[in-house]
Amino acid sequence: MAFESLADKLQNVFRNLRGKGRLTEADVKAALKEVKMALLEADVNFKVVKQFVSSVQERAVGQDVLNSLTPGQMVVKIVNEEMVKLMGSETTEIALKPAGELTVLMMVGLQGAGKTTTAAKIAGKLKAAGRKPLLAACDIYRPAAIKQLQVNGEKQGVEVFSMGENHKPADIAKAAMAHARKNGQNVLILDTAGRLQIDEAMMDELVEVREAAEVSQTILVVDAMTGQEAVNVSRTFDEKVGVDGVILTKLDGDTRGGAALSIRAVTGKPILYVGMGEKLSDLEQFYPDRMASRILG
Ligand code: GDP
């Protein structure tokens, strides 16, 4: 990578510090300026950065400057640990009911975030894990979305339930539930409509679907490339519809992925998976420690 890493930058800040004994507030402030810049460059939300940096500062001031560990590395270590803590420390799975019951997952997100693709990716994962998934096309506004779900479902060997464009999404969802129960499918994945921007009608429709289909998990799909915007999107979806978990797509792009940190900090909701490409196998577990390293660079 062409950029100087945060660790290198911090080594420079602390170059003349050896033998000083303890880190002073001024030392730590200088280092945290670099941390702040790195996080902002990674597109972490400004408010989140401020809060984060002050919590790191508290921990770093007064630390011994150990000979074995340079102060720069020590600050990087603290920053890393705090980030991992903030992102949830562990991987989180989608919560499923026992196999004998029907779990309904509702995929939500803005248009283009990767909802339809991710719905099919999840269906494939569940199938591989021994579940019997059913995909349902509840996006009645874009005929192409229904077709896309059908194509992807076929690739995954997962049935796609569709009623075309002339029924209300809540009614399609209800019919899909009945279909799943009749056919012994135990996870129903609802692909819903997104808009280019958040609007009230979309939120109302999602609430209606959620209630009609007794949704057990609402999964928000967010494009990591959108950075700051991802935070607003997450906050609004969580407030209006309620979100249980987040999937961050397009992390195969050149974004540092600061959105992961912001979303978790702002909504408190776990990141479940990350999308690493357009192929249906490109869905990976979210590892907070790997993400922290990626964001810090
Ligand atoms: P939707 O409108 O939210 O349903 O979004 P789509 O599923 O149609 O995805 C929009 C575009 O993003 C498509 O071209 C997908 O192939 C692409 N896409 C989805 N997830 C990923 C990902 O993780 N990485 C990359 N590179 N592209 C993705």
Tab-separated table of C-alpha atoms and ligand atoms in Angstrom:
chain	number	residue	atom	x	y	z
A	1	MET	CA	0.000	0.000	0.000
A	2	ALA	CA	1.250	3.445	-0.914
A	3	PHE	CA	0.075	5.053	2.308
A	4	GLU	CA	2.168	5.268	5.410
A	5	SER	CA	0.528	3.008	7.963
A	6	LEU	CA	-0.855	4.381	11.193
A	7	ALA	CA	1.708	2.344	13.092
A	8	ASP	CA	4.533	4.042	11.165
A	9	LYS	CA	3.038	7.472	11.727
A	10	LEU	CA	2.795	6.829	15.438
A	11	GLN	CA	6.397	5.642	15.574
A	12	ASN	CA	7.365	9.046	14.202
A	13	VAL	CA	5.265	10.904	16.750
A	14	PHE	CA	6.927	8.993	19.571
A	15	ARG	CA	10.436	8.901	18.159
A	16	ASN	CA	11.945	11.076	20.869
A	17	LEU	CA	9.988	9.719	23.728
A	18	ARG	CA	12.095	6.824	24.885
A	19	GLY	CA	13.374	7.058	28.382
A	20	LYS	CA	10.717	9.570	29.386
A	21	GLY	CA	9.041	7.103	31.688
A	22	ARG	CA	5.368	7.754	31.328
A	23	LEU	CA	3.138	9.052	28.569
A	24	THR	CA	1.942	12.572	29.252
A	25	GLU	CA	-1.284	14.044	28.052
A	26	ALA	CA	0.599	16.038	25.391
A	27	ASP	CA	2.320	12.908	24.063
A	28	VAL	CA	-0.932	11.064	23.819
A	29	LYS	CA	-2.724	14.018	22.230
A	30	ALA	CA	-0.130	14.193	19.475
A	31	ALA	CA	-0.513	10.481	18.812
A	32	LEU	CA	-4.255	10.605	18.855
A	33	LYS	CA	-4.251	13.329	16.245
A	34	GLU	CA	-2.823	10.713	13.895
A	35	VAL	CA	-5.388	8.173	15.034
A	36	LYS	CA	-8.135	10.711	14.421
A	37	MET	CA	-6.875	11.401	10.909
A	38	ALA	CA	-6.657	7.699	10.120
A	39	LEU	CA	-10.209	7.099	11.267
A	40	LEU	CA	-11.570	10.072	9.333
A	41	GLU	CA	-9.713	8.896	6.228
A	42	ALA	CA	-11.350	5.507	6.735
A	43	ASP	CA	-14.681	7.340	6.641
A	44	VAL	CA	-15.652	6.803	10.251
A	45	ASN	CA	-18.357	9.199	11.371
A	46	PHE	CA	-16.922	12.373	12.970
A	47	LYS	CA	-18.873	12.112	16.217
A	48	VAL	CA	-17.873	8.485	16.605
A	49	VAL	CA	-14.227	9.430	16.063
A	50	LYS	CA	-14.374	12.132	18.728
A	51	GLN	CA	-15.915	9.859	21.294
A	52	PHE	CA	-13.609	7.009	20.457
A	53	VAL	CA	-10.463	9.111	20.648
A	54	SER	CA	-11.369	10.500	24.034
A	55	SER	CA	-11.896	7.037	25.449
A	56	VAL	CA	-8.538	5.910	24.070
A	57	GLN	CA	-6.888	8.991	25.519
A	58	GLU	CA	-8.133	8.159	28.978
A	59	ARG	CA	-6.588	4.732	28.755
A	60	ALA	CA	-3.297	5.841	27.217
A	61	VAL	CA	-2.326	8.750	29.477
A	62	GLY	CA	-0.057	7.666	32.291
A	63	GLN	CA	0.877	4.355	30.704
A	64	ASP	CA	4.448	3.250	31.189
A	65	VAL	CA	6.663	3.708	28.192
A	66	LEU	CA	8.014	0.224	28.150
A	67	ASN	CA	11.304	-0.480	26.510
A	68	SER	CA	10.109	-3.690	24.974
A	69	LEU	CA	7.120	-2.038	23.414
A	70	THR	CA	7.528	1.326	21.758
A	71	PRO	CA	4.899	3.891	22.758
A	72	GLY	CA	3.611	4.001	19.200
A	73	GLN	CA	2.894	0.310	19.212
A	74	MET	CA	1.323	0.619	22.611
A	75	VAL	CA	-1.106	3.270	21.409
A	76	VAL	CA	-1.889	1.191	18.305
A	77	LYS	CA	-2.589	-1.753	20.593
A	78	ILE	CA	-4.940	0.274	22.792
A	79	VAL	CA	-6.675	1.726	19.742
A	80	ASN	CA	-7.060	-1.751	18.294
A	81	GLU	CA	-8.485	-3.213	21.482
A	82	GLU	CA	-10.947	-0.374	21.929
A	83	MET	CA	-12.114	-0.702	18.327
A	84	VAL	CA	-12.659	-4.416	18.657
A	85	LYS	CA	-14.583	-3.803	21.865
A	86	LEU	CA	-16.712	-1.197	20.112
A	87	MET	CA	-17.476	-3.520	17.203
A	88	GLY	CA	-18.703	-6.276	19.448
A	89	SER	CA	-15.611	-8.385	20.160
A	90	GLU	CA	-17.055	-11.567	18.657
A	91	THR	CA	-18.780	-12.751	15.530
A	92	THR	CA	-22.572	-12.761	15.668
A	93	GLU	CA	-24.768	-15.245	13.850
A	94	ILE	CA	-28.226	-14.651	12.444
A	95	ALA	CA	-30.614	-15.823	15.164
A	96	LEU	CA	-32.695	-18.719	13.870
A	97	LYS	CA	-35.577	-20.528	15.526
A	98	PRO	CA	-35.339	-24.308	15.979
A	99	ALA	CA	-35.519	-26.191	12.677
A	100	GLY	CA	-39.108	-27.287	13.350
A	101	GLU	CA	-40.324	-23.677	13.318
A	102	LEU	CA	-40.390	-21.080	10.563
A	103	THR	CA	-37.883	-18.232	10.913
A	104	VAL	CA	-38.733	-15.169	8.849
A	105	LEU	CA	-35.866	-12.874	7.851
A	106	MET	CA	-36.589	-9.525	6.244
A	107	MET	CA	-33.856	-7.938	4.159
A	108	VAL	CA	-34.021	-4.132	4.048
A	109	GLY	CA	-31.829	-1.407	2.622
A	110	LEU	CA	-31.507	1.245	-0.038
A	111	GLN	CA	-31.660	0.329	-3.695
A	112	GLY	CA	-28.300	-0.829	-4.962
A	113	ALA	CA	-26.961	-1.696	-1.509
A	114	GLY	CA	-26.886	-5.366	-2.431
A	115	LYS	CA	-30.078	-6.651	-0.801
A	116	THR	CA	-31.188	-9.049	-3.511
A	117	THR	CA	-27.712	-10.467	-4.021
A	118	THR	CA	-27.187	-10.822	-0.275
A	119	ALA	CA	-30.568	-12.519	0.218
A	120	ALA	CA	-29.458	-15.207	-2.238
A	121	LYS	CA	-26.042	-15.446	-0.602
A	122	ILE	CA	-27.655	-16.046	2.794
A	123	ALA	CA	-30.052	-18.592	1.320
A	124	GLY	CA	-27.047	-20.523	0.015
A	125	LYS	CA	-25.320	-20.417	3.395
A	126	LEU	CA	-28.435	-21.615	5.205
A	127	LYS	CA	-28.929	-24.401	2.726
A	128	ALA	CA	-25.332	-25.512	3.177
A	129	ALA	CA	-25.960	-25.528	6.931
A	130	GLY	CA	-28.855	-27.944	6.481
A	131	ARG	CA	-31.759	-25.497	6.619
A	132	LYS	CA	-34.553	-25.347	4.067
A	133	PRO	CA	-34.740	-21.749	2.888
A	134	LEU	CA	-37.355	-20.066	0.718
A	135	LEU	CA	-36.706	-16.716	-0.940
A	136	ALA	CA	-39.644	-14.372	-1.523
A	137	ALA	CA	-39.752	-11.459	-3.948
A	138	CYS	CA	-41.505	-8.567	-2.183
A	139	ASP	CA	-40.057	-5.824	-4.394
A	140	ILE	CA	-43.016	-5.056	-6.605
A	141	TYR	CA	-41.623	-1.846	-8.054
A	142	ARG	CA	-38.778	-3.238	-10.082
A	143	PRO	CA	-39.647	-6.216	-12.257
A	144	ALA	CA	-35.908	-6.645	-12.765
A	145	ALA	CA	-35.515	-7.263	-9.033
A	146	ILE	CA	-37.928	-10.201	-9.144
A	147	LYS	CA	-36.106	-11.648	-12.128
A	148	GLN	CA	-32.739	-11.125	-10.445
A	149	LEU	CA	-33.910	-12.972	-7.332
A	150	GLN	CA	-35.203	-15.830	-9.474
A	151	VAL	CA	-31.909	-16.119	-11.340
A	152	ASN	CA	-29.897	-16.026	-8.120
A	153	GLY	CA	-32.230	-18.438	-6.335
A	154	GLU	CA	-31.838	-20.881	-9.172
A	155	LYS	CA	-28.070	-20.641	-8.968
A	156	GLN	CA	-28.290	-21.471	-5.269
A	157	GLY	CA	-30.802	-24.245	-5.763
A	158	VAL	CA	-33.261	-22.369	-3.551
A	159	GLU	CA	-36.919	-21.886	-4.448
A	160	VAL	CA	-38.114	-18.326	-5.078
A	161	PHE	CA	-41.689	-17.390	-4.217
A	162	SER	CA	-43.154	-14.620	-6.343
A	163	MET	CA	-46.607	-13.188	-7.079
A	164	GLY	CA	-45.513	-10.654	-9.654
A	165	GLU	CA	-46.072	-6.935	-9.209
A	166	ASN	CA	-49.771	-6.667	-8.586
A	167	HIS	CA	-50.004	-7.562	-4.916
A	168	LYS	CA	-49.089	-5.673	-1.780
A	169	PRO	CA	-45.693	-6.701	-0.342
A	170	ALA	CA	-47.351	-7.575	3.000
A	171	ASP	CA	-49.758	-9.924	1.215
A	172	ILE	CA	-46.932	-11.543	-0.741
A	173	ALA	CA	-45.039	-12.051	2.514
A	174	LYS	CA	-48.061	-13.685	4.152
A	175	ALA	CA	-48.623	-15.973	1.182
A	176	ALA	CA	-44.921	-16.859	1.200
A	177	MET	CA	-45.228	-17.875	4.862
A	178	ALA	CA	-48.130	-20.160	4.082
A	179	HIS	CA	-46.179	-21.612	1.148
A	180	ALA	CA	-43.119	-22.249	3.318
A	181	ARG	CA	-45.175	-23.954	6.027
A	182	LYS	CA	-46.914	-26.135	3.485
A	183	ASN	CA	-43.657	-27.196	1.853
A	184	GLY	CA	-41.602	-27.754	4.984
A	185	GLN	CA	-39.269	-24.817	4.434
A	186	ASN	CA	-37.990	-23.414	7.716
A	187	VAL	CA	-36.367	-20.105	6.831
A	188	LEU	CA	-38.210	-17.527	4.773
A	189	ILE	CA	-36.066	-14.697	3.406
A	190	LEU	CA	-38.038	-11.672	2.268
A	191	ASP	CA	-36.376	-9.467	-0.334
A	192	THR	CA	-38.012	-6.051	0.011
A	193	ALA	CA	-37.999	-2.950	-2.149
A	194	GLY	CA	-35.402	-0.265	-1.657
A	195	ARG	CA	-35.455	3.297	-2.848
A	196	LEU	CA	-32.566	5.486	-3.853
A	197	GLN	CA	-33.163	7.498	-0.716
A	198	ILE	CA	-34.979	6.952	2.514
A	199	ASP	CA	-38.633	7.914	2.334
A	200	GLU	CA	-41.622	7.524	4.598
A	201	ALA	CA	-43.633	5.358	2.222
A	202	MET	CA	-40.838	2.797	2.087
A	203	MET	CA	-40.578	2.693	5.877
A	204	ASP	CA	-44.341	2.314	6.287
A	205	GLU	CA	-44.369	-0.519	3.800
A	206	LEU	CA	-41.574	-2.319	5.629
A	207	VAL	CA	-43.377	-2.011	8.953
A	208	GLU	CA	-46.469	-3.454	7.316
A	209	VAL	CA	-44.503	-6.412	5.936
A	210	ARG	CA	-42.763	-6.932	9.268
A	211	GLU	CA	-46.068	-7.165	11.090
A	212	ALA	CA	-47.865	-9.255	8.481
A	213	ALA	CA	-45.089	-11.819	8.244
A	214	GLU	CA	-44.155	-12.046	11.933
A	215	VAL	CA	-40.578	-11.212	11.010
A	216	SER	CA	-38.112	-12.546	13.566
A	217	GLN	CA	-34.991	-10.791	12.263
A	218	THR	CA	-34.737	-7.636	10.201
A	219	ILE	CA	-31.401	-7.497	8.435
A	220	LEU	CA	-30.163	-4.215	7.067
A	221	VAL	CA	-27.911	-4.346	4.013
A	222	VAL	CA	-25.591	-1.371	3.676
A	223	ASP	CA	-23.029	-0.467	1.031
A	224	ALA	CA	-19.661	0.045	2.751
A	225	MET	CA	-18.560	2.355	-0.058
A	226	THR	CA	-21.125	4.957	1.013
A	227	GLY	CA	-19.180	5.691	4.200
A	228	GLN	CA	-20.838	8.419	6.236
A	229	GLU	CA	-24.167	7.985	4.524
A	230	ALA	CA	-24.277	4.411	5.769
A	231	VAL	CA	-24.602	5.747	9.312
A	232	ASN	CA	-27.638	7.906	8.536
A	233	VAL	CA	-29.229	5.042	6.670
A	234	SER	CA	-28.657	2.662	9.563
A	235	ARG	CA	-29.951	5.070	12.164
A	236	THR	CA	-33.123	5.804	10.210
A	237	PHE	CA	-33.902	2.179	9.397
A	238	ASP	CA	-33.350	1.235	13.011
A	239	GLU	CA	-35.602	4.014	14.293
A	240	LYS	CA	-38.410	3.476	11.820
A	241	VAL	CA	-38.390	-0.257	11.181
A	242	GLY	CA	-36.105	-1.765	13.803
A	243	VAL	CA	-32.931	-3.565	12.793
A	244	ASP	CA	-31.519	-6.739	14.366
A	245	GLY	CA	-28.308	-7.050	12.415
A	246	VAL	CA	-26.355	-5.415	9.608
A	247	ILE	CA	-24.582	-6.778	6.552
A	248	LEU	CA	-21.935	-4.568	5.036
A	249	THR	CA	-21.479	-5.135	1.315
A	250	LYS	CA	-18.796	-4.236	-1.202
A	251	LEU	CA	-15.892	-4.524	1.189
A	252	ASP	CA	-13.978	-5.983	-1.736
A	253	GLY	CA	-13.786	-2.394	-2.987
A	254	ASP	CA	-11.099	0.021	-1.893
A	255	THR	CA	-12.958	1.388	1.111
A	256	ARG	CA	-11.279	1.073	4.471
A	257	GLY	CA	-14.616	0.122	5.923
A	258	GLY	CA	-15.003	2.809	8.556
A	259	ALA	CA	-18.753	2.421	8.149
A	260	ALA	CA	-18.529	-0.780	10.194
A	261	LEU	CA	-17.310	1.107	13.223
A	262	SER	CA	-19.772	3.961	12.800
A	263	ILE	CA	-22.797	1.736	12.317
A	264	ARG	CA	-22.027	-0.371	15.309
A	265	ALA	CA	-21.339	2.688	17.470
A	266	VAL	CA	-24.454	4.555	16.374
A	267	THR	CA	-27.029	1.754	16.288
A	268	GLY	CA	-25.449	-0.752	18.665
A	269	LYS	CA	-26.520	-3.480	16.263
A	270	PRO	CA	-24.108	-6.274	15.372
A	271	ILE	CA	-22.566	-6.664	11.943
A	272	LEU	CA	-23.339	-10.204	10.858
A	273	TYR	CA	-21.585	-10.648	7.550
A	274	VAL	CA	-19.581	-8.743	5.008
A	275	GLY	CA	-20.034	-8.897	1.245
A	276	MET	CA	-16.733	-9.483	-0.520
A	277	GLY	CA	-17.803	-9.595	-4.152
A	278	GLU	CA	-20.580	-10.112	-6.670
A	279	LYS	CA	-20.387	-13.895	-6.688
A	280	LEU	CA	-22.953	-15.678	-4.545
A	281	SER	CA	-20.224	-17.326	-2.515
A	282	ASP	CA	-18.704	-13.953	-1.592
A	283	LEU	CA	-20.239	-13.564	1.855
A	284	GLU	CA	-17.987	-13.797	4.873
A	285	GLN	CA	-18.372	-13.797	8.616
A	286	PHE	CA	-17.609	-10.454	10.237
A	287	TYR	CA	-14.500	-10.467	12.401
A	288	PRO	CA	-14.130	-7.313	14.526
A	289	ASP	CA	-10.362	-7.750	14.948
A	290	ARG	CA	-9.741	-8.055	11.198
A	291	MET	CA	-11.974	-5.058	10.620
A	292	ALA	CA	-10.065	-2.981	13.177
A	293	SER	CA	-6.782	-3.734	11.412
A	294	ARG	CA	-8.300	-2.861	8.065
A	295	ILE	CA	-9.701	0.465	9.286
A	296	LEU	CA	-6.420	1.460	10.917
A	297	GLY	CA	-4.403	0.500	7.842
B	1	GDP	P1	-30.370	-4.172	-4.197
B	1	GDP	O1	-30.913	-3.078	-5.053
B	1	GDP	O2	-30.104	-3.701	-2.803
B	1	GDP	O3	-31.165	-5.427	-4.226
B	1	GDP	O4	-28.914	-4.496	-4.760
B	1	GDP	P2	-28.403	-5.683	-5.695
B	1	GDP	O5	-28.387	-6.964	-4.959
B	1	GDP	O6	-29.121	-5.628	-6.988
B	1	GDP	O7	-26.885	-5.246	-5.872
B	1	GDP	C1	-26.509	-4.069	-6.559
B	1	GDP	C2	-25.164	-4.306	-7.235
B	1	GDP	O8	-24.160	-4.491	-6.251
B	1	GDP	C3	-25.137	-5.549	-8.106
B	1	GDP	O9	-24.399	-5.275	-9.256
B	1	GDP	C4	-24.416	-6.575	-7.228
B	1	GDP	O10	-23.738	-7.530	-7.983
B	1	GDP	C5	-23.452	-5.691	-6.484
B	1	GDP	N1	-23.026	-6.240	-5.192
B	1	GDP	C6	-23.775	-6.723	-4.176
B	1	GDP	N2	-22.998	-7.107	-3.140
B	1	GDP	C7	-21.713	-6.887	-3.521
B	1	GDP	C8	-20.428	-7.071	-2.879
B	1	GDP	O11	-20.287	-7.519	-1.735
B	1	GDP	N3	-19.341	-6.693	-3.613
B	1	GDP	C9	-19.451	-6.176	-4.872
B	1	GDP	N4	-18.326	-5.836	-5.500
B	1	GDP	N5	-20.619	-5.980	-5.474
B	1	GDP	C10	-21.738	-6.332	-4.820
